[in-house]
Amino acid sequence: MRDPDGLLAVGGNLSSNTLLAAYQQGIFPWYEAGQPLLWWSPDPRAVIFPEQISVSRSLRKSWRRNEWTIKIDHDFLQVIENCAAPRIQGHGGTWITMEMKLAYLALHRAGHAHSVEVWHHNQLVGGLYGVMVGSLFCGESMFSRQRDASKVALTALSGMLQQRHSDSLIDCQVSNDHLLSMGAVTISRREFLARLANLRVKLFDWNAVNIDSALTKLR
């Protein structure tokens, strides 16, 4: 549909097989509690080319000022719980329902969903999670408990992707001011699907990631 932009289907399920089949075709679920399961493929599509990630001077200062550590998949459950929490205390709900949490936890256990986490000593202060399709990272949500922590996680992710495949891509789904400030751009659905067809066959080895070198742009 054109309005709402990209609504493709209603119903189905959130089994791991269904989710993987959807992501491999550029489709993702997005709905709120009380709604039926909705599937989307918007046009245009918001993406970040990792080499074009925008790192401001203030973000570099935040990285140098805070004693943060970057970890991968250290506590996926805590990341998704923080992403599901209301952004303003006492206001609003979340689109990350219990059904969604369980579905992405199952994908994580199967090695398809991953988290990039920002830790301050023993406390998780920011991060993001998403689904890996070849060398395309399909971003789902991010959070910050300290200023700029989610931006640091996104910058780290970009550096990790660049290490393995120069043409890798971060799917941001729908544009917003926060993502635009980090270098997100929009491309047509046609272009996105063409890039997806190429990237989904290029496997990404998370075990081969060098986290220290992925942080070069923050220094």
Coordinates of C-alpha atoms in Angstrom, one line a residue, residues 95-197:
W95 CA 5.5 -2.2 19.7
I96 CA 7.8 -4.8 21.1
T97 CA 5.2 -7.1 22.5
M98 CA 5.9 -10.3 24.4
E99 CA 5.2 -12.3 21.3
M100 CA 7.9 -10.2 19.5
K101 CA 10.4 -10.6 22.3
L102 CA 10.0 -14.4 22.2
A103 CA 10.3 -14.5 18.4
Y104 CA 13.5 -12.5 18.3
L105 CA 15.0 -14.4 21.3
A106 CA 14.4 -17.6 19.3
L107 CA 16.2 -16.0 16.3
H108 CA 19.0 -15.1 18.5
R109 CA 19.4 -18.6 19.9
A110 CA 19.5 -19.9 16.3
G111 CA 22.3 -17.4 15.5
H112 CA 20.3 -15.0 13.2
A113 CA 19.6 -12.1 15.6
H114 CA 22.4 -10.1 17.3
S115 CA 23.0 -7.3 19.7
V116 CA 25.7 -4.6 19.9
E117 CA 25.9 -3.4 23.5
V118 CA 27.5 -0.5 25.3
W119 CA 28.5 -1.2 28.9
H120 CA 29.7 1.1 31.6
H121 CA 31.6 -1.3 34.0
N122 CA 28.9 -3.9 34.8
Q123 CA 25.9 -1.9 33.6
L124 CA 24.3 -2.0 30.2
V125 CA 23.8 1.6 29.2
G126 CA 22.9 1.4 25.5
G127 CA 22.7 -0.9 22.5
L128 CA 20.7 -2.2 19.5
Y129 CA 19.6 -5.5 18.1
G130 CA 18.6 -6.7 14.7
V131 CA 18.6 -9.7 12.3
M132 CA 21.5 -10.6 10.1
V133 CA 20.7 -11.6 6.5
G134 CA 24.0 -12.4 4.9
S135 CA 26.0 -9.2 5.2
L136 CA 22.9 -7.0 5.6
F137 CA 22.0 -6.0 9.2
C138 CA 18.3 -5.4 9.6
G139 CA 18.1 -3.1 12.5
E140 CA 15.1 -3.4 14.8
S141 CA 15.5 -1.1 17.8
M142 CA 18.0 0.7 19.9
F143 CA 18.1 2.4 23.3
S144 CA 20.2 4.6 25.5
R145 CA 20.4 4.9 29.3
Q146 CA 23.3 7.3 29.0
R147 CA 23.6 10.1 26.4
D148 CA 24.9 9.0 23.0
A149 CA 25.2 5.3 24.0
S150 CA 22.9 4.1 21.1
K151 CA 24.9 6.3 18.7
V152 CA 28.1 4.6 19.8
A153 CA 26.5 1.2 19.3
L154 CA 25.5 2.1 15.8
T155 CA 28.9 3.5 15.0
A156 CA 30.5 0.3 16.3
L157 CA 28.2 -1.8 14.2
S158 CA 29.1 0.1 11.1
G159 CA 32.8 -0.5 11.7
M160 CA 32.2 -4.2 12.2
L161 CA 30.3 -4.5 9.0
Q162 CA 33.0 -2.7 7.0
Q163 CA 35.6 -5.1 8.2
R164 CA 34.0 -8.1 6.5
H165 CA 32.3 -6.8 3.4
S166 CA 32.8 -3.3 1.8
D167 CA 29.3 -3.3 0.3
S168 CA 27.5 -4.3 3.5
L169 CA 24.4 -2.3 4.6
I170 CA 22.3 -1.5 7.6
D171 CA 18.6 -1.5 7.0
C172 CA 16.9 1.2 9.1
Q173 CA 13.4 0.5 7.6
V174 CA 11.8 3.9 8.1
S175 CA 13.6 7.3 8.3
N176 CA 13.6 9.5 11.4
D177 CA 15.6 12.5 12.6
H178 CA 17.9 10.4 14.9
L179 CA 18.9 8.1 12.0
L180 CA 19.3 11.0 9.6
S181 CA 21.7 12.6 12.0
M182 CA 23.8 9.4 11.9
G183 CA 24.0 9.4 8.1
A184 CA 20.9 7.4 7.1
V185 CA 19.6 8.0 3.5
T186 CA 16.6 6.7 1.6
I187 CA 16.7 4.5 -1.5
S188 CA 13.9 3.1 -3.6
R189 CA 12.4 -0.3 -2.7
R190 CA 13.7 -1.5 -6.1
E191 CA 17.3 -0.6 -5.3
F192 CA 17.0 -2.0 -1.8
L193 CA 15.8 -5.4 -3.0
A194 CA 18.6 -5.5 -5.6
R195 CA 21.2 -4.9 -2.9
L196 CA 19.5 -7.4 -0.6
A197 CA 19.7 -10.1 -3.3

